[in-house]
Amino acid sequence: MIHARQLRLVGEKQLRLVSVSELPPLPAGFRRLEVLYCAICRTDGKMWKSGHRDLILPRVPGHEIAAQDPVTGHLFTIWPGHNCGLCQACLSGRDNLCDSMKITGFHTDGGFSTYIDAADSSLIPAGHMEDARLLCFAEPVACVLNCLNRIDLQKGERVVIHGGGVVGLITALACSTREVKVTVVEKNELKRKQTTPFCMVNGIDTVKNVTDNGFDIAINCCDAIQAFRNCIQQLRKGGRLGFFSGLQKTHTLDTDTLNLLHYHEIALFGTYGPRRTHMVEAVDFCRSHGKKLELLLEKTLKPEEVPAVMEKVADGMALKYLIDFSRLRKEEEQSQEEFKL
Amino acid sequence: MIHARQLRLVGEKQLRLVSVSELPPLPAGFRRLEVLYCAICRTDGKMWKSGHRDLILPRVPGHEIAAQDPVTGHLFTIWPGHNCGLCQACLSGRDNLCDSMKITGFHTDGGFSTYIDAADSSLIPAGHMEDARLLCFAEPVACVLNCLNRIDLQKGERVVIHGGGVVGLITALACSTREVKVTVVEKNELKRKQTTPFCMVNGIDTVKNVTDNGFDIAINCCDAIQAFRNCIQQLRKGGRLGFFSGLQKTHTLDTDTLNLLHYHEIALFGTYGPRRTHMVEAVDFCRSHGKKLELLLEKTLKPEEVPAVMEKVADGMALKYLIDFSRLRKEEEQSQEEFKL
């Protein structure tokens, strides 16, 4: 008998730590891994706060995962999806756009659990990591790498990033490793203060506003329509825009701003999630830049502490929370041993 | 004494045929050409109908020009601009985005005249053309080639074009010469009827609506926001959008539609006017496809007939009108000869 614990979303703002005495049968082509750590993404927070049209409850959230094989002890992160492999998108290597994509932690149970069942094809081997927690950054890093590849970022270019949350700062870090000059715009003073250590160490300039309109590249790392408008307005003619974050619903953009894309021959690249290959790149990135990424950690939580922070996560007012499932599993195993004795 | 005749825009809806007894001195680096034909662009119609914030009157409109050197008789078309050659855009070969661009027929006097002064660097030699009238298509063709190059159109792709006016149909023609499958969407039944001969000859499918959403490429060739929305919605994931026509002012686009650019990883390429190099390509295109382009001609007008058609042009309800200045010049020359006798 495998005994598991899970944080299960059962209704709006209802995330419950439950015990699972019987695990479902493992589908063919899947592997069952032990989750060590899972990070909480703002998307998890939003699902918790207001659900989603396509979300079926109950569901175990979580898609930023560090896990290990229980037999070999090998470390993995997980490409958070299961794709068909047969549609046009899959066949052209754009597996993140698969027509029948099942997203981990959304369509299928995710990493807020002591174990996870992941498709063999979605396992990303991590080799040795000094600090396995940092592997939880692989998924957001991979999203960023997808964006930077799409916009074909070149050495020496001037980049403005709108949104100074975790993803905005990871984007800035990834840009700075490619020898470009980055400016991050974050309206919220509290958030600017919160991220000062990360920015200081990495030489990243975070400001309240920019008035310049000569950037080569702009990337929106928040869902505000005004930030998106600023991205368009602050690009030089012939500039490139990474449309990284989806925008808040029921807003509108005026055609005067939209027309700048036309008059200035701006190229806009929509970018959504990571391809599997970006996860592989991202693991290397996490290994090389672990010490820097560490400054984006807010706190490592016990599973039972998670419900209390979800509001803060949903509102984007925290750095990266991790959930530690390794300790819980050890405790469970210990108590089972004791039970046997 | 050179005696010239010009159609001069002197106020809203006031286009006057005037005689010029003394021509301005020719600036250094410019050449004075005889205009043979000038086509009327919808932009000319809009300037005529409602002016433009940056337009200073009086102004001679016209930027789709077939002209000849009065001494050598060599045929030219004109890249409708004068760029600085020194700004970042110019230095990177994107001369159409020059920071101090002077647009022919807008910032400087254009082709609605028996003569035109054009920068040497903007003259595009046309070699021999059986029908010089077709050279007036070079500028709109060049705009289209800029767009197709920006979106990197590939053989076999499926293209939807919104807007079945002259430019939409030139775009369709240019697409079809690259072995792609084109569908043109035009809401207006009258316009669809008007363009039937062109579409039949060139095997172009013009329809009222499409419900498909699997196009590889979408191009907006009209200024309606709904057409732009349809472009986004009808693209497959990973599709590409040519943002060819500026959109009507004071409209808005909802974020639900905008977000499809993000979720579907669409790449949008703003495209504005032609680079000088596109004009060179376009002359070849006009020579190769003259018989097809001819079907887009509405009528060849005498200069005095022009004011009466401007409303129709502004409303996009006509095919391509040409103004014949060669005959007028001959008549003028003859009467001068007679005067001397």
XYZ file of C-alpha atoms in Angstrom:
682
model
C 0.000 0.000 0.000
C 1.346 3.382 -1.062
C 0.140 6.121 1.135
C 0.044 9.574 -0.491
C -0.872 13.092 0.535
C -2.265 15.697 -1.830
C -3.405 19.300 -1.850
C -6.667 19.032 -3.705
C -8.663 21.953 -5.060
C -12.306 21.025 -4.393
C -14.038 24.365 -4.914
C -13.360 28.078 -5.147
C -10.770 28.952 -2.505
C -10.990 25.413 -1.126
C -7.636 23.686 -1.226
C -7.567 20.645 1.095
C -4.716 18.460 2.256
C -6.045 14.923 1.851
C -4.698 11.421 2.341
C -4.916 8.909 -0.470
C -4.864 5.303 0.582
C -5.206 3.814 -2.870
C -3.466 5.283 -5.882
C -5.072 5.008 -9.338
C -3.576 2.429 -11.712
C -0.588 3.825 -13.610
C -1.491 4.335 -17.307
C 0.707 2.671 -19.922
C 3.589 4.926 -20.928
C 3.549 6.754 -17.614
C 5.920 6.708 -14.686
C 5.088 7.353 -11.044
C 7.562 9.734 -9.408
C 7.994 11.064 -5.914
C 7.520 14.815 -5.784
C 10.262 16.525 -3.800
C 9.178 20.131 -4.274
C 6.488 21.904 -6.215
C 6.388 25.657 -6.695
C 3.169 27.656 -6.672
C 2.544 29.534 -9.896
C 0.285 32.550 -10.083
C -1.877 30.463 -12.433
C -2.432 28.048 -9.536
C -3.439 31.048 -7.449
C -5.902 32.237 -10.070
C -7.436 28.761 -10.428
C -7.814 28.698 -6.652
C -9.324 32.173 -6.514
C -11.732 32.137 -9.414
C -11.638 28.752 -11.158
C -11.510 28.505 -14.929
C -14.093 27.685 -17.572
C -12.322 24.450 -18.532
C -11.225 23.369 -15.060
C -12.968 20.287 -13.668
C -12.807 19.840 -9.893
C -11.517 18.200 -7.806
C -8.027 18.758 -9.188
C -4.500 18.641 -7.764
C -2.746 21.800 -9.055
C 0.961 22.324 -9.618
C 3.180 22.209 -12.685
C 6.578 23.507 -11.486
C 7.959 20.275 -10.185
C 11.131 18.673 -8.850
C 10.652 14.911 -8.558
C 12.628 11.700 -8.313
C 12.316 8.120 -9.408
C 11.574 6.118 -6.251
C 13.712 3.199 -7.425
C 16.757 4.806 -9.031
C 16.674 8.110 -7.162
C 17.194 9.953 -10.474
C 16.097 13.555 -10.450
C 13.530 14.876 -12.950
C 11.475 17.869 -13.755
C 8.358 17.494 -15.846
C 7.258 19.130 -19.061
C 3.777 20.035 -17.855
C 1.795 18.482 -20.610
C 0.848 15.364 -22.459
C 0.547 15.926 -26.185
C -0.901 13.758 -28.950
C 2.231 13.647 -31.103
C 0.120 13.445 -34.245
C -1.404 16.858 -34.931
C 0.188 19.493 -37.160
C 1.580 21.402 -34.166
C 3.196 18.277 -32.677
C 4.586 17.134 -36.003
C 6.164 20.540 -36.570
C 7.881 20.425 -33.177
C 5.532 22.927 -31.559
C 4.268 20.427 -29.011
C 3.168 23.239 -26.669
C 0.428 24.056 -29.181
C -0.902 20.474 -29.444
C -4.611 20.400 -30.272
C -5.350 17.820 -27.576
C -2.886 19.018 -24.966
C -3.519 17.814 -21.418
C -1.904 20.300 -19.089
C -0.457 18.970 -15.842
C -2.174 20.451 -12.798
C -5.092 21.576 -14.928
C -6.435 18.738 -17.098
C -4.625 16.081 -15.044
C -3.466 16.004 -11.429
C -0.284 17.942 -10.796
C 2.555 18.377 -8.365
C 0.786 19.486 -5.163
C 1.189 15.898 -4.021
C 3.721 13.464 -2.644
C 3.664 11.623 -5.993
C 2.899 12.340 -9.620
C 2.138 10.206 -12.646
C 3.869 11.680 -15.666
C 4.099 10.531 -19.286
C 7.526 9.014 -19.995
C 7.876 11.470 -22.856
C 7.338 14.413 -20.516
C 10.088 13.505 -18.049
C 13.070 15.823 -18.237
C 16.151 14.250 -16.615
C 17.961 16.741 -14.402
C 21.225 14.949 -13.669
C 22.837 16.180 -10.478
C 21.524 19.334 -8.793
C 23.107 20.671 -5.624
C 19.773 22.067 -4.549
C 16.802 20.178 -6.012
C 14.469 23.033 -5.073
C 15.854 25.105 -7.932
C 14.505 22.571 -10.408
C 11.056 24.044 -9.731
C 12.201 27.075 -11.707
C 12.714 24.988 -14.850
C 9.145 25.413 -16.097
C 8.924 29.235 -15.822
C 12.485 29.507 -17.170
C 11.432 27.329 -20.129
C 8.470 29.624 -20.836
C 10.892 32.553 -20.896
C 13.347 30.744 -23.184
C 10.500 30.020 -25.599
C 9.730 33.750 -25.674
C 13.359 34.848 -26.140
C 13.833 32.330 -28.936
C 10.641 33.442 -30.668
C 11.719 37.095 -30.657
C 15.235 36.081 -31.681
C 16.922 38.243 -29.050
C 20.308 39.520 -30.214
C 23.371 40.586 -28.260
C 23.460 44.311 -27.565
C 19.730 44.936 -27.954
C 17.804 47.151 -25.543
C 14.942 45.372 -23.799
C 12.049 46.696 -21.721
C 10.072 44.237 -19.608
C 6.717 45.269 -18.181
C 5.954 43.490 -14.915
C 8.543 42.962 -12.195
C 7.134 39.796 -10.647
C 8.940 36.453 -10.606
C 8.474 35.785 -14.309
C 9.438 39.324 -15.297
C 12.632 38.987 -13.284
C 13.453 35.550 -14.681
C 13.002 37.089 -18.130
C 15.351 39.912 -17.162
C 17.906 37.410 -15.870
C 17.709 35.326 -19.040
C 18.090 38.502 -21.122
C 21.085 39.667 -19.125
C 22.873 36.350 -19.680
C 22.613 37.107 -23.412
C 24.436 40.415 -23.082
C 21.525 42.735 -23.620
C 20.598 45.836 -21.642
C 17.391 45.250 -19.678
C 15.000 47.634 -17.954
C 12.152 46.218 -15.864
C 9.078 48.385 -15.268
C 7.077 47.630 -12.132
C 4.413 50.078 -10.941
C 4.033 48.610 -7.463
C 6.533 50.052 -5.016
C 6.176 47.131 -2.609
C 7.102 44.698 -5.382
C 10.036 46.835 -6.424
C 11.324 46.779 -2.831
C 10.732 43.046 -2.498
C 12.891 42.275 -5.501
C 15.742 44.675 -4.759
C 18.177 41.934 -3.612
C 17.653 39.944 -6.819
C 18.003 43.028 -9.002
C 21.103 44.314 -7.167
C 22.948 41.014 -7.470
C 22.050 40.619 -11.139
C 22.549 44.230 -12.206
C 18.932 44.579 -13.288
C 17.382 48.019 -13.372
C 13.808 48.041 -12.026
C 11.961 51.317 -12.328
C 8.457 52.701 -11.908
C 8.205 54.165 -15.405
C 10.154 54.695 -18.570
C 9.506 57.512 -20.995
C 11.866 56.241 -23.665
C 10.396 54.899 -26.876
C 13.491 53.501 -28.499
C 13.596 49.907 -27.243
C 14.488 47.114 -29.638
C 12.461 44.563 -27.693
C 9.475 44.782 -25.323
C 8.012 41.889 -23.345
C 4.798 41.967 -21.289
C 5.205 39.903 -18.135
C 1.932 40.932 -16.510
C -1.684 40.895 -17.570
C -2.393 44.644 -17.460
C -3.616 46.158 -20.711
C -1.758 49.376 -19.917
C 1.521 47.453 -19.744
C 0.780 45.919 -23.144
C -0.003 49.384 -24.534
C 3.278 50.674 -23.108
C 5.153 47.809 -24.752
C 3.833 48.873 -28.164
C 4.443 52.580 -27.586
C 7.972 52.184 -26.243
C 9.359 50.166 -29.154
C 11.461 51.756 -31.856
C 10.359 51.385 -35.467
C 11.067 47.836 -36.569
C 11.092 46.659 -32.934
C 9.869 43.279 -31.673
C 7.289 42.470 -29.023
C 7.086 39.285 -26.962
C 3.399 38.778 -26.090
C 4.270 36.629 -23.079
C 1.426 37.120 -20.636
C -2.248 36.780 -21.525
C -4.219 39.958 -20.849
C -7.053 40.516 -18.404
C -10.387 39.659 -19.933
C -13.046 42.189 -20.906
C -10.546 44.972 -21.545
C -9.947 46.667 -24.884
C -7.072 48.149 -26.825
C -7.619 51.268 -28.945
C -6.812 51.204 -32.658
C -4.510 54.235 -32.318
C -2.152 52.060 -30.281
C -2.706 48.961 -32.421
C -1.897 50.967 -35.553
C 1.613 51.603 -34.243
C 2.289 47.913 -34.949
C 1.481 48.717 -38.582
C 3.128 52.129 -38.961
C 6.275 51.120 -37.082
C 6.502 47.662 -38.693
C 6.663 46.007 -35.307
C 6.774 42.217 -35.208
C 4.719 40.725 -32.385
C 5.341 37.147 -31.290
C 2.711 35.390 -29.223
C 4.363 32.956 -26.859
C 2.573 30.379 -24.752
C 4.158 27.907 -22.364
C 7.300 25.963 -23.221
C 8.046 23.305 -25.776
C 9.577 20.158 -24.386
C 12.975 21.168 -25.760
C 12.846 24.409 -23.776
C 12.552 22.372 -20.577
C 15.825 20.645 -21.391
C 17.540 24.011 -21.946
C 15.890 25.335 -18.790
C 17.357 22.615 -16.572
C 20.833 23.708 -17.653
C 19.884 27.308 -16.995
C 18.724 26.442 -13.462
C 21.983 24.632 -12.789
C 24.122 27.510 -14.088
C 22.137 30.303 -12.465
C 20.889 28.593 -9.306
C 22.437 31.086 -6.908
C 20.711 33.933 -8.723
C 17.337 32.213 -8.947
C 17.515 31.420 -5.238
C 16.943 35.120 -4.546
C 13.476 34.749 -6.061
C 12.392 32.258 -3.379
C 9.839 33.612 -0.939
C 9.664 30.619 1.423
C 9.585 26.831 1.443
C 6.256 25.744 2.920
C 4.868 22.612 4.515
C 1.814 21.413 2.555
C -0.539 22.402 5.347
C 0.715 25.996 5.177
C -0.252 26.401 1.521
C -3.952 27.406 1.708
C -3.036 30.453 3.789
C -0.748 31.930 1.099
C -2.925 31.347 -1.988
C -4.576 34.761 -1.875
C -1.187 36.441 -1.843
C -0.047 34.285 -4.757
C -3.206 35.014 -6.757
C -2.657 38.728 -6.251
C 0.946 38.480 -7.420
C 2.234 39.885 -4.155
C 4.770 37.184 -3.281
C 7.987 35.850 -4.728
C 8.201 32.118 -5.362
C 6.696 29.803 -2.728
C 7.821 26.198 -2.808
C 5.980 23.314 -1.216
C 8.209 20.701 0.382
C 6.745 17.223 -0.099
C 9.951 15.333 0.619
C 9.787 15.923 4.351
C 6.111 15.000 4.519
C 6.799 11.753 2.659
C 9.641 10.886 5.013
C 7.396 11.481 7.992
C 4.682 9.316 6.429
C 7.163 6.541 5.705
C 8.487 6.767 9.228
C 5.033 6.535 10.727
C 4.278 3.535 8.502
C 7.476 1.883 9.677
C 6.441 2.544 13.256
C 2.990 1.179 12.522
C 4.558 -2.035 11.185
C 6.753 -2.347 14.275
C 9.356 78.620 -70.062
C 8.007 75.241 -68.999
C 4.297 75.235 -68.790
C 2.855 72.651 -66.413
C -0.585 71.561 -65.283
C -1.328 70.149 -61.833
C -4.222 68.822 -59.815
C -3.775 70.684 -56.574
C -5.584 69.907 -53.331
C -6.374 73.316 -51.834
C -8.931 72.409 -49.184
C -11.285 69.628 -48.127
C -12.836 68.159 -51.269
C -11.239 70.921 -53.352
C -8.975 69.498 -56.014
C -8.238 72.078 -58.744
C -6.605 71.738 -62.109
C -4.183 74.651 -62.251
C -1.611 75.946 -64.686
C 1.915 76.594 -63.515
C 3.855 79.109 -65.527
C 7.027 79.008 -63.479
C 8.372 75.807 -61.983
C 10.292 75.895 -58.702
C 14.081 75.506 -58.943
C 15.139 71.860 -59.024
C 16.861 70.907 -55.744
C 20.329 69.387 -55.932
C 20.186 65.604 -56.238
C 16.747 65.720 -57.847
C 15.614 65.066 -61.391
C 12.596 66.585 -63.144
C 10.552 63.949 -64.962
C 7.488 64.078 -67.164
C 4.574 62.229 -65.618
C 2.870 59.925 -68.094
C 0.273 58.403 -65.812
C -0.534 58.599 -62.132
C -2.960 56.262 -60.394
C -5.329 57.416 -57.674
C -4.799 55.586 -54.389
C -7.491 55.356 -51.744
C -5.109 57.329 -49.517
C -5.373 60.206 -52.017
C -9.135 59.859 -51.746
C -9.017 60.024 -47.957
C -6.732 63.076 -48.004
C -9.197 64.713 -50.371
C -12.206 63.765 -48.268
C -11.022 64.522 -44.767
C -7.451 65.838 -44.842
C -4.842 64.569 -42.411
C -3.309 65.978 -39.257
C 0.130 66.293 -40.866
C -0.982 67.379 -44.343
C -0.141 70.964 -45.308
C -2.186 72.452 -48.156
C -1.963 73.224 -50.999
C -0.504 69.895 -52.060
C -0.320 67.925 -55.299
C -1.278 64.322 -54.382
C -0.240 61.119 -56.138
C 2.425 58.504 -55.486
C 1.686 55.714 -57.997
C 3.571 57.109 -60.923
C 4.768 56.245 -64.404
C 7.152 58.931 -65.656
C 9.869 59.505 -68.229
C 13.049 61.464 -68.526
C 12.288 64.327 -70.961
C 15.743 64.089 -72.530
C 16.460 60.365 -72.794
C 12.872 59.126 -72.845
C 13.800 56.487 -70.251
C 10.875 55.147 -68.269
C 10.802 55.325 -64.460
C 8.574 54.730 -61.534
C 9.271 56.478 -58.259
C 9.828 55.147 -54.774
C 7.422 57.552 -53.088
C 9.716 58.920 -50.480
C 12.870 60.794 -49.711
C 14.742 59.357 -46.767
C 17.645 60.701 -44.724
C 19.962 57.743 -45.259
C 21.521 58.268 -41.838
C 19.056 57.110 -39.177
C 19.037 53.583 -37.718
C 16.162 52.522 -39.987
C 17.922 53.748 -43.135
C 21.249 52.243 -42.143
C 19.605 48.873 -41.530
C 18.026 48.906 -44.997
C 14.546 49.696 -43.734
C 14.362 52.998 -45.577
C 10.543 52.943 -45.487
C 10.779 53.544 -41.725
C 13.139 56.533 -41.980
C 12.674 58.971 -39.099
C 12.581 61.991 -41.399
C 10.784 60.434 -44.333
C 9.224 62.868 -46.799
C 6.404 61.057 -48.552
C 5.723 61.952 -52.180
C 2.247 63.385 -52.646
C 1.955 64.062 -48.936
C 4.994 65.945 -47.613
C 6.108 66.972 -51.117
C 4.194 67.449 -54.357
C 3.312 64.213 -56.115
C 2.251 62.780 -59.422
C -1.074 64.524 -60.107
C 0.893 66.779 -62.438
C 2.473 66.900 -65.870
C 5.911 66.846 -64.197
C 7.476 65.657 -60.958
C 10.710 66.432 -59.142
C 12.076 63.228 -57.610
C 15.258 62.475 -55.705
C 17.763 60.661 -57.910
C 17.928 57.928 -55.285
C 14.165 57.380 -55.502
C 14.025 56.819 -59.254
C 13.343 53.220 -60.199
C 14.285 52.515 -63.821
C 11.619 50.504 -65.597
C 13.364 49.491 -68.813
C 10.908 48.715 -71.569
C 7.199 48.362 -70.789
C 4.661 47.555 -73.483
C 2.040 49.523 -71.609
C 3.487 52.267 -69.407
C 0.174 52.580 -67.556
C 0.892 49.344 -65.720
C 3.904 50.938 -64.065
C 1.441 52.793 -61.839
C 0.846 49.456 -60.126
C 4.483 49.215 -59.023
C 3.950 51.085 -55.751
C 0.970 49.080 -54.444
C 2.647 45.873 -55.662
C 5.800 46.881 -53.745
C 3.752 47.380 -50.556
C 2.369 43.876 -51.004
C 5.819 42.375 -51.633
C 7.057 44.007 -48.428
C 4.218 42.300 -46.567
C 4.739 38.877 -48.149
C 8.473 39.039 -47.420
C 7.843 40.065 -43.805
C 5.517 37.119 -43.201
C 7.897 34.829 -45.093
C 5.157 33.256 -47.200
C 5.938 29.638 -48.088
C 4.803 27.496 -50.995
C 1.703 25.469 -50.195
C 0.449 27.636 -47.346
C -3.219 28.555 -46.998
C -3.854 32.297 -47.011
C -6.937 34.327 -46.136
C -7.076 37.967 -47.222
C -9.682 40.269 -45.710
C -10.698 43.036 -48.101
C -11.297 42.452 -51.803
C -10.402 45.916 -53.098
C -7.515 46.609 -55.458
C -4.828 46.033 -52.857
C -6.473 42.870 -51.519
C -6.597 41.497 -55.049
C -3.002 42.465 -55.840
C -2.055 40.644 -52.638
C -4.033 37.614 -53.772
C -2.329 37.723 -57.163
C 1.131 37.972 -55.613
C 0.272 35.062 -53.290
C -0.994 32.922 -56.143
C 2.255 33.425 -58.061
C 4.013 31.835 -55.067
C 1.948 28.668 -55.273
C -0.208 29.183 -52.237
C -3.965 28.714 -51.908
C -5.693 32.076 -51.436
C -9.167 32.989 -50.257
C -10.286 36.621 -50.391
C -13.094 37.752 -48.101
C -15.122 40.752 -49.250
C -18.387 41.631 -47.522
C -19.638 44.014 -50.187
C -21.539 42.223 -52.941
C -21.057 45.064 -55.406
C -17.286 44.882 -54.969
C -17.316 41.116 -55.330
C -19.200 41.481 -58.639
C -16.902 44.256 -59.821
C -13.819 42.096 -59.396
C -15.210 38.886 -60.860
C -13.271 39.160 -64.158
C -9.962 39.588 -62.327
C -10.698 36.722 -59.941
C -11.904 34.364 -62.692
C -8.821 34.906 -64.847
C -6.450 34.490 -61.903
C -8.245 31.616 -60.190
C -8.832 33.619 -57.038
C -11.674 32.668 -54.770
C -13.568 35.703 -53.427
C -16.252 34.968 -50.884
C -18.513 36.805 -48.463
C -17.408 34.874 -45.380
C -15.227 32.027 -44.256
C -15.909 29.950 -41.185
C -12.629 28.059 -41.308
C -10.038 28.790 -38.653
C -7.136 26.820 -39.990
C -5.323 29.345 -42.191
C -1.524 29.521 -42.100
C -1.507 33.199 -43.071
C -4.013 36.043 -42.715
C -3.604 39.529 -44.181
C -5.875 42.514 -43.534
C -6.277 44.579 -46.703
C -8.972 46.895 -45.379
C -9.304 49.140 -42.368
C -12.261 47.461 -40.658
C -11.640 46.279 -37.107
C -13.931 43.294 -37.690
C -11.724 42.159 -40.569
C -8.679 42.398 -38.306
C -10.519 40.390 -35.629
C -11.418 37.769 -38.226
C -7.785 37.550 -39.302
C -6.764 36.647 -35.745
C -9.611 34.207 -35.211
C -9.195 32.382 -38.507
C -5.505 31.566 -38.099
C -4.330 28.145 -37.012
C -2.087 27.871 -33.965
C 1.372 29.086 -34.916
C -0.092 31.063 -37.845
C 1.198 34.407 -39.129
C -0.621 37.676 -39.610
C 0.304 40.461 -42.014
C -0.937 43.722 -40.485
C -1.060 45.439 -43.860
C -3.755 48.076 -43.568
C -3.989 50.589 -40.731
C -7.266 50.358 -38.824
C -10.029 52.945 -38.527
C -9.384 55.311 -35.657
C -11.348 55.358 -32.405
C -12.235 51.672 -32.560
C -11.155 49.045 -30.058
C -10.178 45.402 -30.011
C -11.242 43.174 -27.095
C -8.611 41.318 -25.086
C -10.353 37.974 -25.706
C -9.407 38.290 -29.365
C -5.984 39.797 -28.633
C -5.209 36.900 -26.293
C -5.492 34.462 -29.189
C -2.207 35.932 -30.441
C -0.713 34.745 -27.158
C -2.456 31.382 -26.729
C -2.025 30.388 -30.366
C 1.531 31.706 -30.634
C 0.630 33.801 -33.634
C 3.330 36.013 -35.119
C 2.029 39.381 -36.306
C 4.095 41.460 -38.723
C 3.295 45.126 -39.088
C 4.015 46.226 -42.616
C 4.028 49.806 -43.873
C 4.732 50.977 -47.386
C 7.551 49.574 -49.489
C 11.318 49.702 -49.154
C 13.134 50.981 -52.206
C 14.225 47.428 -53.053
C 10.594 46.294 -53.178
C 9.954 48.861 -55.914
C 12.635 47.237 -58.039
C 11.051 43.801 -57.541
C 7.634 45.325 -58.210
C 8.605 46.677 -61.643
C 9.494 43.134 -62.697
C 6.211 41.914 -61.277
C 4.268 44.513 -63.277
C 6.056 43.489 -66.430
C 5.406 39.767 -65.867
C 1.813 40.125 -64.729
C 0.680 43.149 -66.723
C -2.206 41.404 -68.457
C -3.580 40.296 -65.105
C -3.143 43.685 -63.441
C -4.889 45.336 -66.386
C -8.137 43.788 -65.172
C -7.884 45.971 -62.079
C -8.112 49.183 -64.109
C -11.353 51.077 -63.704
C -10.739 53.821 -66.279
C -8.063 56.156 -67.607
C -9.155 59.726 -66.895
C -8.320 63.142 -68.219
C -7.074 65.379 -65.395
C -10.239 67.472 -65.454
C -12.342 64.347 -64.853
C -10.587 63.528 -61.580
C -12.468 65.674 -59.021
C -15.732 63.927 -59.924
C -14.429 60.447 -59.008
C -12.669 61.274 -55.731
C -15.674 60.468 -53.535
C -15.949 57.023 -55.096
C -12.214 56.452 -54.582
C -12.354 57.588 -50.956
C -15.196 55.159 -50.322
C -13.246 52.303 -51.882
C -15.979 51.687 -54.428
C -13.874 51.763 -57.591
C -11.093 49.733 -59.115
C -7.943 51.586 -60.145
C -8.376 54.971 -61.820
C -5.413 56.285 -63.781
C -4.866 59.900 -64.753
C -3.366 60.411 -68.173
C -0.973 63.378 -68.176
C 0.840 62.443 -71.380
C -2.010 63.536 -73.635
C -2.479 66.822 -71.781
C 1.215 67.583 -72.110
C 1.139 66.849 -75.819
C -1.831 69.172 -76.240
C -0.050 71.884 -74.246
C 3.083 71.475 -76.317
C 1.069 71.656 -79.509
C -0.727 74.820 -78.458
C 2.631 76.380 -77.505
C 3.940 75.498 -80.946
C 0.877 77.078 -82.517
C 1.309 80.148 -80.328
C 4.892 80.490 -81.591
C 3.742 80.197 -85.212
